[in-house]
Short mmCIF file of C-alpha atoms and ligand atoms in Angstrom, two decimals:
data_model
loop_
_atom_site.label_atom_id
_atom_site.label_comp_id
_atom_site.label_asym_id
_atom_site.label_seq_id
_atom_site.Cartn_x
_atom_site.Cartn_y
_atom_site.Cartn_z
CA MET A 1 10.04 -6.98 16.59
CA LYS A 2 6.88 -6.26 14.65
CA GLU A 3 6.89 -7.59 11.14
CA ILE A 4 5.45 -6.05 8.00
CA ALA A 5 4.58 -7.86 4.79
CA VAL A 6 4.46 -5.60 1.75
CA PHE A 7 2.34 -6.56 -1.28
CA ALA A 8 3.39 -4.86 -4.52
CA SER A 9 2.91 -5.54 -8.22
CA GLY A 10 4.88 -2.77 -9.89
CA SER A 11 8.02 -0.73 -9.80
CA GLY A 12 8.00 -0.63 -6.01
CA THR A 13 9.10 2.92 -5.23
CA ASN A 14 6.87 2.94 -2.14
CA PHE A 15 8.23 -0.46 -1.17
CA GLN A 16 11.73 1.04 -1.47
CA ALA A 17 10.81 4.04 0.69
CA ILE A 18 9.46 1.66 3.34
CA VAL A 19 12.54 -0.57 3.20
CA ASP A 20 14.84 2.46 3.51
CA TYR A 21 12.88 3.91 6.41
CA PHE A 22 12.82 0.71 8.46
CA ARG A 23 16.39 -0.40 7.75
CA ASN A 24 18.01 -0.74 11.23
CA HIS A 25 14.71 0.14 12.96
CA LYS A 26 14.58 -1.19 16.51
CA MET A 27 10.94 -2.26 16.55
CA ILE A 28 9.80 -2.85 12.98
CA LYS A 29 11.11 -5.07 10.24
CA VAL A 30 10.08 -5.42 6.60
CA GLY A 31 9.90 -9.20 6.64
CA THR A 32 8.67 -10.19 3.20
CA LEU A 33 7.64 -8.89 -0.19
CA PHE A 34 4.60 -10.61 -1.66
CA CYS A 35 4.38 -10.16 -5.41
CA ASN A 36 2.28 -11.52 -8.25
CA SER A 37 4.79 -10.71 -10.97
CA PRO A 38 8.36 -12.04 -11.17
CA ASP A 39 9.30 -9.14 -13.48
CA ALA A 40 8.17 -6.39 -11.10
CA GLY A 41 10.73 -3.78 -10.11
CA ALA A 42 9.72 -4.42 -6.52
CA VAL A 43 11.19 -7.95 -6.75
CA ARG A 44 14.57 -6.60 -7.86
CA ARG A 45 14.50 -4.05 -5.04
CA ALA A 46 13.72 -6.78 -2.48
CA GLU A 47 16.53 -8.98 -3.75
CA LYS A 48 18.95 -6.07 -3.53
CA ALA A 49 17.85 -5.35 0.04
CA GLY A 50 18.02 -9.03 1.04
CA ILE A 51 14.30 -9.26 1.76
CA PRO A 52 12.60 -12.60 1.06
CA VAL A 53 10.12 -12.60 -1.83
CA VAL A 54 7.00 -14.74 -2.05
CA LEU A 55 5.82 -14.97 -5.65
CA PHE A 56 2.30 -16.21 -6.11
CA THR A 57 -0.33 -16.77 -8.78
CA LYS A 58 -4.05 -15.92 -8.90
CA GLU A 59 -4.75 -19.53 -8.00
CA ASP A 60 -2.49 -19.27 -4.93
CA LEU A 61 -4.30 -16.16 -3.75
CA TYR A 62 -7.93 -16.91 -4.60
CA GLY A 63 -8.15 -20.67 -5.11
CA SER A 64 -6.11 -21.90 -2.16
CA ASN A 65 -4.93 -20.85 1.28
CA LYS A 66 -1.29 -20.69 0.22
CA VAL A 67 -0.82 -16.93 0.68
CA LEU A 68 -2.94 -16.80 3.83
CA ASN A 69 -0.98 -19.66 5.39
CA ILE A 70 2.37 -18.00 4.71
CA LEU A 71 1.12 -14.77 6.31
CA LEU A 72 -0.03 -16.70 9.38
CA GLU A 73 3.16 -18.75 9.61
CA LYS A 74 5.27 -15.62 9.46
CA ARG A 75 3.12 -13.98 12.15
CA ILE A 76 2.79 -10.80 10.15
CA ASP A 77 1.64 -7.81 12.23
CA LEU A 78 0.68 -5.49 9.39
CA ILE A 79 0.04 -6.07 5.69
CA VAL A 80 1.03 -3.05 3.62
CA LEU A 81 -0.31 -2.75 0.09
CA ALA A 82 1.98 -0.63 -2.04
CA GLY A 83 0.79 -0.68 -5.63
CA PHE A 84 -0.72 -4.15 -5.38
CA MET A 85 -3.10 -4.61 -8.30
CA TRP A 86 -5.32 -7.49 -7.20
CA LEU A 87 -8.16 -7.38 -4.70
CA ILE A 88 -7.26 -9.02 -1.39
CA PRO A 89 -9.70 -11.92 -0.93
CA PRO A 90 -12.21 -11.93 1.95
CA LYS A 91 -10.49 -14.86 3.68
CA ILE A 92 -7.38 -12.71 4.17
CA VAL A 93 -9.29 -9.49 4.92
CA SER A 94 -11.26 -11.20 7.68
CA ARG A 95 -8.18 -12.81 9.31
CA PHE A 96 -6.28 -9.50 9.24
CA ARG A 97 -9.13 -7.05 9.65
CA GLY A 98 -7.83 -3.65 10.70
CA ARG A 99 -4.28 -4.78 9.93
CA ILE A 100 -4.17 -4.26 6.15
CA VAL A 101 -3.43 -0.78 4.84
CA ASN A 102 -3.35 0.58 1.32
CA ILE A 103 -2.16 3.81 -0.22
CA HIS A 104 -4.18 5.52 -2.93
CA PRO A 105 -2.86 8.40 -5.05
CA ALA A 106 -5.83 10.75 -4.55
CA LEU A 107 -8.16 11.99 -1.87
CA LEU A 108 -10.66 9.21 -1.33
CA PRO A 109 -13.63 8.83 -1.44
CA LYS A 110 -13.16 10.76 -4.69
CA PHE A 111 -11.28 9.12 -7.57
CA GLY A 112 -11.32 5.59 -6.20
CA GLY A 113 -12.73 2.23 -7.22
CA LYS A 114 -12.00 -0.34 -9.89
CA GLY A 115 -9.86 1.00 -12.74
CA MET A 116 -8.75 4.01 -10.71
CA TYR A 117 -5.05 3.40 -10.45
CA GLY A 118 -1.85 4.97 -11.71
CA ILE A 119 -2.13 7.71 -14.29
CA ASN A 120 -5.90 7.12 -14.69
CA VAL A 121 -6.41 8.72 -11.31
CA HIS A 122 -4.38 11.84 -12.15
CA ASN A 123 -6.11 12.14 -15.56
CA GLU A 124 -9.45 12.25 -13.79
CA VAL A 125 -8.30 14.75 -11.19
CA ILE A 126 -6.99 17.09 -13.89
CA SER A 127 -10.01 16.77 -16.14
CA ASN A 128 -12.30 17.47 -13.19
CA ARG A 129 -10.35 20.69 -12.59
CA GLU A 130 -9.73 19.82 -8.96
CA LYS A 131 -7.81 22.43 -7.00
CA VAL A 132 -6.19 19.86 -4.69
CA SER A 133 -5.20 16.24 -4.77
CA GLY A 134 -3.03 14.10 -2.51
CA ILE A 135 -2.77 10.70 -0.90
CA THR A 136 -5.04 8.54 1.17
CA ILE A 137 -3.83 5.78 3.46
CA HIS A 138 -6.71 3.58 4.44
CA CYS A 139 -7.56 0.29 5.97
CA ILE A 140 -8.94 -2.09 3.38
CA ASP A 141 -12.14 -4.07 3.31
CA GLU A 142 -13.61 -6.37 0.71
CA GLU A 143 -13.95 -3.71 -2.02
CA TYR A 144 -11.53 -1.52 -3.91
CA ASP A 145 -10.54 1.73 -2.17
CA ARG A 146 -13.01 1.58 0.67
CA GLY A 147 -12.39 1.04 4.35
CA GLU A 148 -11.62 3.50 7.05
CA ILE A 149 -9.29 6.37 6.23
CA VAL A 150 -6.20 6.52 8.42
CA PHE A 151 -4.39 9.50 6.95
CA GLN A 152 -4.54 12.00 4.10
CA ALA A 153 -2.03 14.57 2.85
CA ILE A 154 -2.84 17.24 0.30
CA CYS A 155 -1.03 18.96 -2.55
CA ASP A 156 -2.15 21.78 -4.80
CA VAL A 157 -3.15 21.12 -8.38
CA SER A 158 -2.02 24.14 -10.35
CA GLU A 159 -3.30 25.38 -13.71
CA ASP A 160 -0.24 24.09 -15.52
CA ASP A 161 -0.11 20.66 -13.87
CA THR A 162 -0.37 17.68 -16.19
CA PRO A 163 -1.20 14.16 -15.06
CA ALA A 164 2.55 13.45 -15.12
CA THR A 165 3.58 16.43 -12.97
CA LEU A 166 0.74 15.73 -10.55
CA ALA A 167 1.84 12.10 -10.34
CA GLU A 168 5.29 13.29 -9.25
CA LYS A 169 3.89 15.53 -6.52
CA VAL A 170 1.72 12.71 -5.24
CA LYS A 171 4.59 10.20 -5.30
CA ASP A 172 6.65 12.57 -3.15
CA LEU A 173 3.86 12.66 -0.58
CA GLU A 174 3.56 8.88 -0.66
CA HIS A 175 7.24 8.30 -0.02
CA ARG A 176 7.34 10.92 2.71
CA TYR A 177 4.29 9.78 4.66
CA TYR A 178 3.60 6.08 4.08
CA PRO A 179 6.52 4.79 6.22
CA VAL A 180 5.77 7.24 9.04
CA VAL A 181 2.09 6.29 9.14
CA ILE A 182 2.99 2.59 9.17
CA GLU A 183 5.33 3.23 12.09
CA LYS A 184 2.61 5.04 13.98
CA LEU A 185 0.07 2.29 13.37
CA LEU A 186 2.45 -0.34 14.71
CA ALA A 187 3.55 1.79 17.64
CA ASP A 188 -0.01 1.96 18.94
CA ASP A 189 0.52 -1.37 20.67
CA ASN A 190 -0.66 -3.28 17.64
CA HIS A 191 -3.97 -1.52 17.83
CA VAL A 192 -4.61 0.29 14.61
CA GLN A 193 -6.18 3.65 15.32
CA PHE A 194 -8.18 5.33 12.61
CA SER A 195 -8.53 8.92 13.57
C1 LIG B 1 1.30 4.34 -5.93
O1 LIG B 1 1.00 5.52 -6.61
C2 LIG B 1 0.19 4.01 -4.98
O2 LIG B 1 -0.57 5.11 -4.60
C3 LIG B 1 -0.68 3.08 -5.76
O3 LIG B 1 0.19 2.37 -6.59
C4 LIG B 1 1.34 3.14 -6.85
C5 LIG B 1 2.53 2.27 -6.62
O4 LIG B 1 3.70 2.89 -7.08
N1 LIG B 1 -1.48 2.27 -4.89
P1 LIG B 1 5.13 2.26 -6.77
O5 LIG B 1 5.18 0.86 -7.42
O6 LIG B 1 5.29 2.20 -5.31
O7 LIG B 1 6.08 3.21 -7.42
#
C-alpha cells in the first residue's frame, strides 16, 4: 500500500473528495490528515471517515522536527496539500522533494503567490477579464505556488460569472481531477512524472 498524508487548513472539500475516491482502493490509502486548526471542517471529515488527525502548531512545523518526524515514521509516499495555508518549510520540502503536490484554483503561473488564495484568486481573474480559468496541480518548492506543473484543467469564464460562480466551477474541477492525478502520480512506481 502507498500512503498519502493530506495537509488541510479549511473546510476540506478536496480532502473529502480524496478520501471518497481512495476508500477501498487496493493500492493507495489516505493515512493521515495533518491540520493546523482544530476547528477546521477537514478535521471533522477525517474523524467521520476514521482517518487519524495530526494537529500541530507553527512551532511544531517551523521550530522543531515534530511534523517531519511523524511523516518519516509513517513512511508517507506522497504529501498532498489541499487548502493548506502555511508554507511548507525547506526541511520538509528537501526530504520529500518531488513528492509534495498542491492544488491551486487558477492557471499558474498567473494568479499565484502570497495572498492569492480562496476568493482573492477568483476576484483577480474576473477583474482581469480572463476568458478562462481552471486548476493547477503542481509539485511544490520553497516558495508559494511555484514548482513544476503536473496537471491543469480549464473552464470558461463567462461574461456573467462572479467570483462566487467561478469558484464553484473551479471547485468542481478540483474534486474531479485531484484524486485521479494523485492516483496517477503514485502509480508511476513512486516516480512522480511532471509532463
Ligand atoms: C481549494 O480551492 C484549493 O485550490 C486551494 O484551497 C482550497 C481548499 O478548499 N488550495 P477545500 O478546503 O478543499 O474546500
